[in-house]
XYZ file of C-alpha atoms in Angstrom:
510
model
C -1.100 15.350 32.541
C -0.190 16.708 28.894
C 1.588 19.553 29.946
C 3.821 17.444 32.305
C 4.599 14.884 29.493
C 5.485 17.678 26.712
C 7.773 19.399 29.723
C 9.161 15.516 30.209
C 9.552 15.198 26.058
C 10.503 18.734 24.953
C 13.941 18.082 23.274
C 12.302 14.717 21.609
C 9.235 16.670 20.787
C 11.690 19.666 19.153
C 13.089 16.479 16.823
C 9.454 16.327 15.148
C 9.470 16.703 11.649
C 5.746 15.816 10.856
C 2.944 13.679 11.336
C 1.838 11.520 8.896
C -1.075 9.374 8.138
C -0.335 6.397 5.452
C -2.337 4.435 3.968
C -6.182 4.145 2.466
C -9.736 5.021 4.138
C -9.626 1.341 4.946
C -6.707 1.129 7.081
C -4.024 4.176 7.801
C -1.015 3.969 10.125
C 0.029 7.355 11.588
C 3.404 7.661 12.281
C 5.587 10.322 13.635
C 8.799 11.402 11.228
C 11.667 13.171 12.798
C 14.108 15.442 11.611
C 16.527 13.006 10.573
C 13.771 11.088 8.571
C 13.800 8.362 11.886
C 10.030 6.918 11.676
C 7.814 5.740 14.828
C 4.468 4.030 14.373
C 1.870 5.963 16.707
C -1.443 3.949 15.900
C -3.119 1.744 13.129
C -6.348 2.770 12.414
C -8.444 -0.114 10.809
C -11.797 -1.738 10.398
C -13.088 -3.451 13.984
C -12.452 -7.464 14.184
C -15.484 -9.334 15.795
C -13.520 -12.244 16.589
C -13.590 -11.693 20.524
C -10.216 -9.678 20.502
C -9.784 -7.787 23.989
C -10.621 -4.526 23.012
C -10.295 -1.469 25.718
C -12.318 1.976 25.138
C -10.970 5.511 25.346
C -12.176 9.285 25.057
C -10.257 10.727 22.107
C -11.542 14.109 21.709
C -15.146 13.657 22.585
C -15.644 9.858 20.649
C -15.723 6.910 22.210
C -13.327 4.509 20.150
C -12.358 0.682 20.463
C -8.304 0.189 20.901
C -6.295 -2.706 20.953
C -2.286 -3.559 21.858
C -0.724 -6.250 19.912
C 1.903 -5.067 17.530
C 1.679 -1.738 18.369
C -1.532 0.500 19.361
C -4.494 -0.189 17.037
C -7.922 1.908 17.131
C -11.089 0.228 15.695
C -13.751 1.580 13.431
C -16.848 0.055 12.132
C -17.594 1.006 8.632
C -20.186 3.547 9.223
C -18.242 5.656 11.580
C -14.593 5.543 9.613
C -14.339 9.164 8.923
C -15.734 10.110 12.263
C -12.744 8.024 14.165
C -9.984 9.691 11.877
C -11.797 12.700 12.812
C -11.388 12.216 16.210
C -8.096 11.110 16.517
C -6.539 13.541 14.088
C -8.216 16.195 16.434
C -6.519 14.637 19.559
C -3.137 15.260 17.622
C -3.579 18.550 16.821
C -4.663 19.419 20.198
C -1.464 17.642 21.539
C 1.709 18.567 19.460
C -0.220 21.878 18.019
C -1.495 23.487 14.719
C 2.276 24.614 13.880
C 3.068 20.784 13.337
C 3.267 19.616 9.615
C 0.419 16.579 9.447
C 0.073 14.773 5.822
C -2.417 12.732 4.576
C -0.294 10.385 2.134
C -2.359 7.672 0.318
C -2.454 5.260 -2.719
C -6.061 5.188 -2.558
C -8.355 7.002 -5.224
C -11.504 5.601 -4.901
C -12.342 7.200 -1.614
C -12.410 10.681 -0.772
C -9.660 11.780 1.657
C -11.426 13.059 5.242
C -11.993 16.926 5.508
C -9.196 17.262 8.554
C -8.205 20.480 9.745
C -4.213 21.564 8.835
C -3.572 18.607 6.961
C -1.949 18.541 3.206
C -2.529 14.992 1.265
C -0.032 13.338 -1.124
C -1.351 10.655 -3.344
C 0.441 8.174 -5.716
C -1.695 7.015 -8.460
C 0.855 4.848 -9.995
C 0.254 1.965 -13.046
C -3.350 2.695 -13.016
C -6.227 2.109 -16.007
C -8.061 5.417 -16.271
C -10.699 3.249 -17.885
C -11.644 1.159 -14.800
C -11.626 4.705 -12.381
C -13.228 7.886 -13.098
C -10.315 10.027 -12.315
C -11.478 13.341 -13.144
C -14.541 12.875 -10.720
C -12.140 11.560 -7.687
C -10.055 14.751 -7.962
C -13.284 16.954 -8.229
C -14.289 15.261 -5.059
C -11.050 15.927 -3.091
C -9.677 19.471 -2.194
C -6.476 19.886 -4.383
C -3.513 17.692 -3.474
C -0.229 19.120 -1.981
C 1.567 16.229 -3.983
C 0.145 14.190 -6.916
C 2.691 11.064 -8.023
C 1.135 10.111 -11.664
C 1.708 7.457 -14.034
C -1.641 5.827 -16.287
C -1.821 3.227 -19.212
C -2.954 5.560 -21.800
C -3.163 9.343 -22.126
C -5.505 11.098 -19.656
C -6.275 14.799 -20.312
C -8.490 16.611 -17.979
C -10.682 19.685 -17.505
C -8.666 22.534 -17.764
C -9.819 23.483 -14.239
C -9.388 20.119 -12.842
C -8.106 19.921 -9.145
C -5.439 17.577 -10.779
C -3.695 20.559 -12.100
C -3.912 22.764 -8.633
C -1.584 20.164 -6.732
C 1.579 21.923 -5.387
C 3.904 19.507 -6.724
C 3.213 16.717 -9.585
C 5.350 14.096 -10.244
C 4.348 12.228 -13.470
C 5.785 9.580 -15.955
C 4.173 9.244 -19.204
C 5.055 6.728 -21.737
C 2.897 8.807 -23.983
C 2.536 12.084 -25.301
C 0.301 13.925 -23.008
C 2.866 16.200 -21.793
C 0.807 19.255 -23.513
C -1.797 18.859 -20.982
C 0.348 19.609 -17.797
C 2.098 22.734 -19.573
C -1.036 24.239 -20.618
C -2.888 24.041 -17.123
C -0.644 23.521 -14.542
C -1.203 26.041 -11.897
C 1.055 24.922 -8.771
C 4.461 25.400 -7.860
C 6.593 22.156 -9.201
C 6.551 19.799 -11.767
C 8.843 17.207 -12.770
C 7.456 15.257 -15.880
C 9.259 12.305 -17.535
C 7.926 11.442 -21.101
C 8.713 8.595 -24.110
C 8.347 11.228 -26.610
C 7.654 15.402 -26.802
C 6.852 18.369 -29.097
C 8.894 20.909 -29.521
C 6.277 23.734 -29.849
C 5.304 22.687 -25.974
C 8.315 23.481 -24.592
C 8.514 27.149 -26.775
C 4.448 27.769 -25.865
C 4.812 26.708 -22.161
C 7.827 29.686 -21.545
C 6.240 32.055 -23.843
C 2.670 31.777 -21.819
C 5.164 32.158 -18.780
C 6.357 34.971 -20.196
C 3.607 36.780 -20.730
C 2.165 36.484 -17.592
C -0.568 34.598 -19.029
C -0.530 31.517 -16.407
C 2.081 29.770 -14.691
C 2.217 32.591 -11.802
C 2.979 30.108 -8.874
C 5.395 28.176 -10.871
C 9.176 27.872 -9.207
C 10.358 25.039 -11.343
C 10.163 22.393 -13.870
C 12.186 19.518 -14.485
C 11.634 17.798 -18.006
C 12.925 14.695 -19.609
C 12.616 12.923 -22.577
C 13.636 9.263 -23.009
C 13.732 8.623 -26.554
C 14.058 11.938 -28.601
C 16.978 14.512 -27.813
C 15.353 17.978 -27.663
C 15.960 20.498 -30.510
C 18.242 22.998 -28.159
C 18.615 25.647 -30.858
C 14.543 25.698 -32.052
C 13.781 25.977 -28.315
C 16.002 29.112 -27.698
C 14.733 30.942 -30.963
C 11.358 30.315 -30.391
C 11.103 31.479 -26.538
C 13.688 33.940 -27.290
C 16.140 33.553 -24.782
C 18.890 36.202 -23.631
C 22.387 34.885 -22.725
C 24.876 35.664 -19.826
C 28.391 36.560 -20.688
C 29.967 33.496 -21.414
C 32.805 34.872 -19.302
C 31.003 34.809 -16.255
C 29.676 32.524 -13.616
C 25.841 32.445 -13.689
C 23.876 31.703 -10.556
C 22.567 28.391 -9.576
C 18.927 28.075 -9.066
C 17.904 26.298 -6.319
C 15.045 24.767 -4.141
C 13.922 22.834 -1.188
C 12.101 20.049 -1.888
C 8.441 19.655 -0.895
C 8.550 17.102 1.581
C 8.159 13.387 0.615
C 8.960 10.366 2.212
C 12.495 10.406 0.177
C 13.842 13.925 1.331
C 17.557 13.646 2.465
C 18.412 10.274 1.296
C 21.495 9.403 -0.514
C 21.257 8.781 -4.039
C 23.159 6.642 -6.402
C 22.709 7.421 -10.339
C 23.182 4.853 -13.354
C 22.854 4.807 -17.050
C 19.619 2.552 -18.407
C 22.287 0.338 -19.909
C 23.846 -0.455 -16.361
C 20.941 -0.248 -13.955
C 20.983 -4.005 -13.033
C 25.396 -3.988 -12.372
C 24.685 -1.110 -10.442
C 21.590 -2.571 -8.312
C 23.784 -5.641 -7.906
C 27.048 -3.874 -6.583
C 25.258 -1.758 -3.845
C 23.744 -5.336 -2.720
C 26.695 -6.922 -2.950
C 28.472 -4.119 -0.819
C 25.359 -4.271 1.897
C 25.486 -8.038 1.998
C 29.245 -7.608 2.979
C 29.115 -4.620 5.417
C 25.813 -6.431 7.214
C 25.952 -9.861 6.831
C 23.777 -12.742 5.359
C 21.522 -12.720 8.300
C 19.982 -9.704 7.754
C 16.672 -9.439 5.963
C 16.871 -7.955 2.205
C 13.171 -7.039 0.507
C 12.888 -6.206 -2.751
C 9.639 -3.987 -2.558
C 7.792 -2.827 -6.243
C 4.824 -1.921 -7.855
C 6.527 -2.685 -11.497
C 4.816 -5.626 -12.824
C 6.663 -5.021 -16.050
C 10.278 -5.821 -15.391
C 12.206 -8.224 -13.947
C 13.383 -8.437 -10.439
C 17.141 -8.796 -10.443
C 18.486 -11.754 -9.307
C 20.266 -10.944 -6.345
C 21.750 -13.354 -3.426
C 19.794 -13.711 -0.163
C 16.827 -10.911 -1.293
C 13.067 -11.412 -0.872
C 11.007 -9.822 -3.707
C 7.814 -8.256 -2.617
C 4.981 -6.294 -5.211
C 2.425 -4.336 -4.905
C -0.296 -4.969 -7.851
C -3.020 -2.621 -7.024
C -5.777 -1.963 -9.840
C -3.692 -4.034 -12.650
C -5.595 -4.386 -15.806
C -4.562 -8.190 -16.903
C -5.962 -7.254 -20.438
C -2.835 -4.869 -20.706
C -0.068 -7.129 -18.956
C 1.214 -10.810 -19.556
C 0.800 -11.633 -15.803
C 1.562 -15.098 -16.246
C 4.738 -14.436 -17.857
C 5.645 -11.779 -15.345
C 5.513 -14.353 -12.555
C 7.253 -17.293 -14.960
C 10.160 -14.801 -15.144
C 10.774 -13.898 -11.506
C 11.205 -15.716 -8.406
C 8.637 -16.726 -6.279
C 7.693 -13.474 -4.596
C 7.505 -13.268 -0.855
C 4.293 -11.301 -0.393
C 2.093 -10.356 -3.082
C -0.854 -7.866 -2.713
C -2.983 -8.389 -6.093
C -6.316 -6.180 -6.905
C -6.867 -7.130 -10.598
C -9.804 -4.636 -12.593
C -11.144 -8.159 -13.686
C -11.204 -11.782 -12.580
C -8.181 -13.871 -13.407
C -7.300 -17.261 -13.043
C -3.546 -18.147 -13.044
C -2.406 -21.796 -14.529
C -2.177 -24.078 -11.172
C 1.435 -24.194 -11.169
C 2.044 -20.364 -11.548
C 4.568 -19.163 -9.100
C 1.519 -16.604 -8.201
C 0.465 -19.476 -6.195
C 3.890 -19.930 -4.492
C 4.235 -16.549 -2.884
C 4.641 -16.737 1.244
C 1.757 -14.531 1.785
C -1.009 -13.190 -0.440
C -3.164 -10.231 -0.005
C -5.981 -10.143 -2.693
C -9.153 -7.663 -2.860
C -11.239 -8.841 -5.525
C -15.001 -7.346 -6.418
C -15.456 -10.325 -8.333
C -16.102 -14.315 -7.628
C -12.782 -16.376 -8.287
C -12.035 -16.880 -4.843
C -11.725 -20.572 -5.668
C -8.409 -20.143 -7.557
C -6.669 -19.217 -4.144
C -8.087 -21.598 -2.409
C -7.531 -24.342 -4.668
C -3.840 -23.599 -5.942
C -2.358 -21.536 -2.843
C 0.898 -23.091 -1.860
C 2.439 -20.509 0.519
C 1.694 -19.624 4.536
C -0.299 -16.765 5.062
C -3.659 -15.861 2.638
C -5.716 -12.359 3.230
C -8.769 -12.546 1.217
C -11.553 -10.012 0.557
C -14.165 -10.784 -2.140
C -17.971 -9.363 -2.778
C -19.526 -12.891 -3.157
C -18.552 -16.212 -1.926
C -20.007 -20.116 -1.763
C -20.132 -22.035 0.672
C -18.833 -24.775 -0.943
C -15.704 -23.060 -1.601
C -14.885 -23.270 2.281
C -16.001 -26.528 2.433
C -13.408 -27.824 -0.140
C -10.659 -25.560 1.386
C -10.613 -27.274 4.599
C -10.854 -30.792 3.373
C -8.580 -30.560 1.496
C -6.221 -29.407 4.258
C -7.541 -32.294 6.668
C -6.722 -35.170 3.875
C -3.381 -33.602 3.191
C -4.116 -32.964 -0.299
C -2.811 -29.555 -0.137
C -1.841 -26.839 1.722
C 0.890 -28.032 3.373
C 2.835 -25.256 4.129
C -0.418 -23.120 5.242
C -0.641 -21.209 8.821
C -3.091 -18.763 8.392
C -6.616 -17.939 6.279
C -8.205 -15.129 6.886
C -11.296 -14.366 4.644
C -13.869 -11.593 4.287
C -16.795 -11.009 2.258
C -17.526 -7.741 1.399
C -21.387 -8.131 -0.195
C -24.309 -8.440 2.097
C -24.536 -12.293 2.444
C -23.127 -14.162 5.779
C -21.244 -17.004 5.199
C -23.790 -20.101 6.310
C -22.102 -20.769 9.638
C -23.918 -24.286 10.089
C -23.472 -25.853 6.606
C -19.364 -25.039 6.683
C -19.416 -26.809 10.196
C -21.298 -29.967 8.880
C -19.264 -30.276 5.646
C -15.995 -30.018 7.010
C -16.611 -32.641 10.117
C -15.824 -29.633 12.837
C -14.773 -30.914 16.209
C -16.067 -28.885 19.232
C -14.109 -27.828 22.581
C -16.568 -28.285 25.558
C -18.418 -24.614 25.620
C -17.465 -24.475 29.456
C -13.745 -24.736 28.800
C -11.505 -21.372 27.209
C -9.710 -22.368 23.971
C -6.443 -21.315 23.327
C -5.603 -18.561 21.240
C -3.910 -18.683 17.520
C -1.577 -15.917 17.184
C 1.229 -15.584 14.335
C 3.416 -12.134 13.970
C 3.490 -10.682 10.441
C 5.537 -12.471 8.091
C 6.172 -9.406 6.280
C 6.883 -6.875 9.585
C 8.982 -4.645 7.644
C 6.005 -3.454 5.317
C 4.041 -0.999 7.531
C 0.642 -1.783 5.890
C 1.094 -5.478 5.714
C -2.029 -7.709 7.519
C -1.567 -9.393 10.927
C -3.134 -12.480 11.316
C -6.075 -12.195 13.449
C -6.047 -13.948 17.029
C -8.958 -16.720 16.551
C -9.759 -17.829 19.932
C -12.434 -20.567 18.758
C -14.253 -23.582 20.310
C -14.203 -25.318 16.624
C -10.923 -27.134 15.475
C -10.517 -30.019 12.730
C -7.560 -32.613 12.448
C -5.436 -33.043 9.436
C -5.517 -37.061 9.194
C -1.979 -37.640 7.809
C -0.297 -36.343 10.873
C -3.024 -35.275 13.357
C -2.109 -31.409 13.283
C -5.103 -29.304 14.772
C -6.547 -26.066 12.928
C -8.722 -23.682 14.270
C -11.558 -22.443 12.528
C -14.031 -19.290 13.272
C -16.485 -18.477 10.996
C -18.928 -15.173 12.280
C -21.108 -13.553 10.040
C -19.261 -12.782 6.715
C -15.727 -13.660 8.242
C -13.902 -17.269 7.775
C -10.925 -17.554 9.953
C -8.328 -20.426 9.711
C -5.197 -20.849 11.988
C -3.097 -23.873 11.724
C -1.459 -24.911 14.827
C 2.052 -26.602 15.033
C 0.698 -29.635 17.781
C -0.957 -32.490 17.515
C -4.659 -32.486 18.558
C -3.528 -34.376 21.837
C -0.967 -31.582 22.324
C -3.775 -29.115 21.719
C -6.209 -30.381 24.003
C -3.447 -30.634 26.801
C -3.684 -26.963 26.725
C -6.768 -26.464 28.380
C -6.031 -29.428 31.180
């Protein structure tokens, strides 16, 4: 069968550039990238859902794995077997596509160790990170050297000289403080791209002279260094490195290198000066509007929680705020100066409550991971459509209060779905919640309808899909007789609102 497929798809397989695993150890999307940079999702690997989904099983490289067909193929794992599932699927890919194919693990997870998979190169984005909350030295020591690291931290961070951080093949770093020397002194890879606010002339001279002497940088192919505030002292550097000169009447050769593969290879680039960035972005967006029309979706996807999102026509902003430190950023002010976001992914380093009328709660979708207990603030003030909450702890009263406020019509008028998962060891008190919300029950002999919703952010490959809810339990909103299905299973609470009255809802089962 494999030979038949490969024979039929010969030209298509020749067009494949690489296979990527994109995401975190908790959820990984495997996609196939062609040589012209088109991307096709292959399988979504994520934690097993125990809410009654219709899984089927396949034997993948000797391991039985549960699969589901929703938006595309999904593979499921239990928490204690995630790495073995990754291993089996990857072994199957290598067996099918061959070990001459390039395989990349692309992640922004700098807490969990990258699985040890054959023939795979790993890329990591460590961006806007607080080193005080993450032991980065230990993280890099537990992983094999990365092929590429994109690195931006809140304060100066020097690693041990023999740290695997410096063994990356390619390093891209933006540093708003001077820890440039550590990259210059200890880097062992091939390509380094460094943006700094300030610099020392002596660092540049030391770098070149150590390369000239053969003391270090034996593998180096290129260093690109840019300073945002100071001009580099041209004459002092050239004198300090003992520079030689080609006759000015001759045309010197041009040094070029192919890029180390990244997600942004082979795309068109537009350039702007710092004082005209917004006008350039606006002009390009206006051109896109004129060309594609205002019925197209336009999404601004960013992880920049310092600068304001440009005010552009027909644009929906989305933001990833992962491992953000509220002590360093005025988040309340950031949200107040921006329009409401379509989607916010939020993981702060400590508890934070926003003002009840904060634009944070006006996001259409909120995805939040919280290793502390401030779950109630999302429940009490959220005004959007979809909320996905992962918390270490929970209070039974929070679920009861949430449902009863929805039932009374006091809040959550736009809500379509809430998916909550407790990460701690305590199960949700099923009976207390159902009694407290005045739950109604469908006859156990009948099959209840399944509440389903498409992704709101179907343009973003990591955005969660609302879990289908098939439950015999429901509640009714007093003001308009609308129905919501409720599912409570161990540490999961799912709440899905129907666009149906109770009479229409019950008619499904007639």
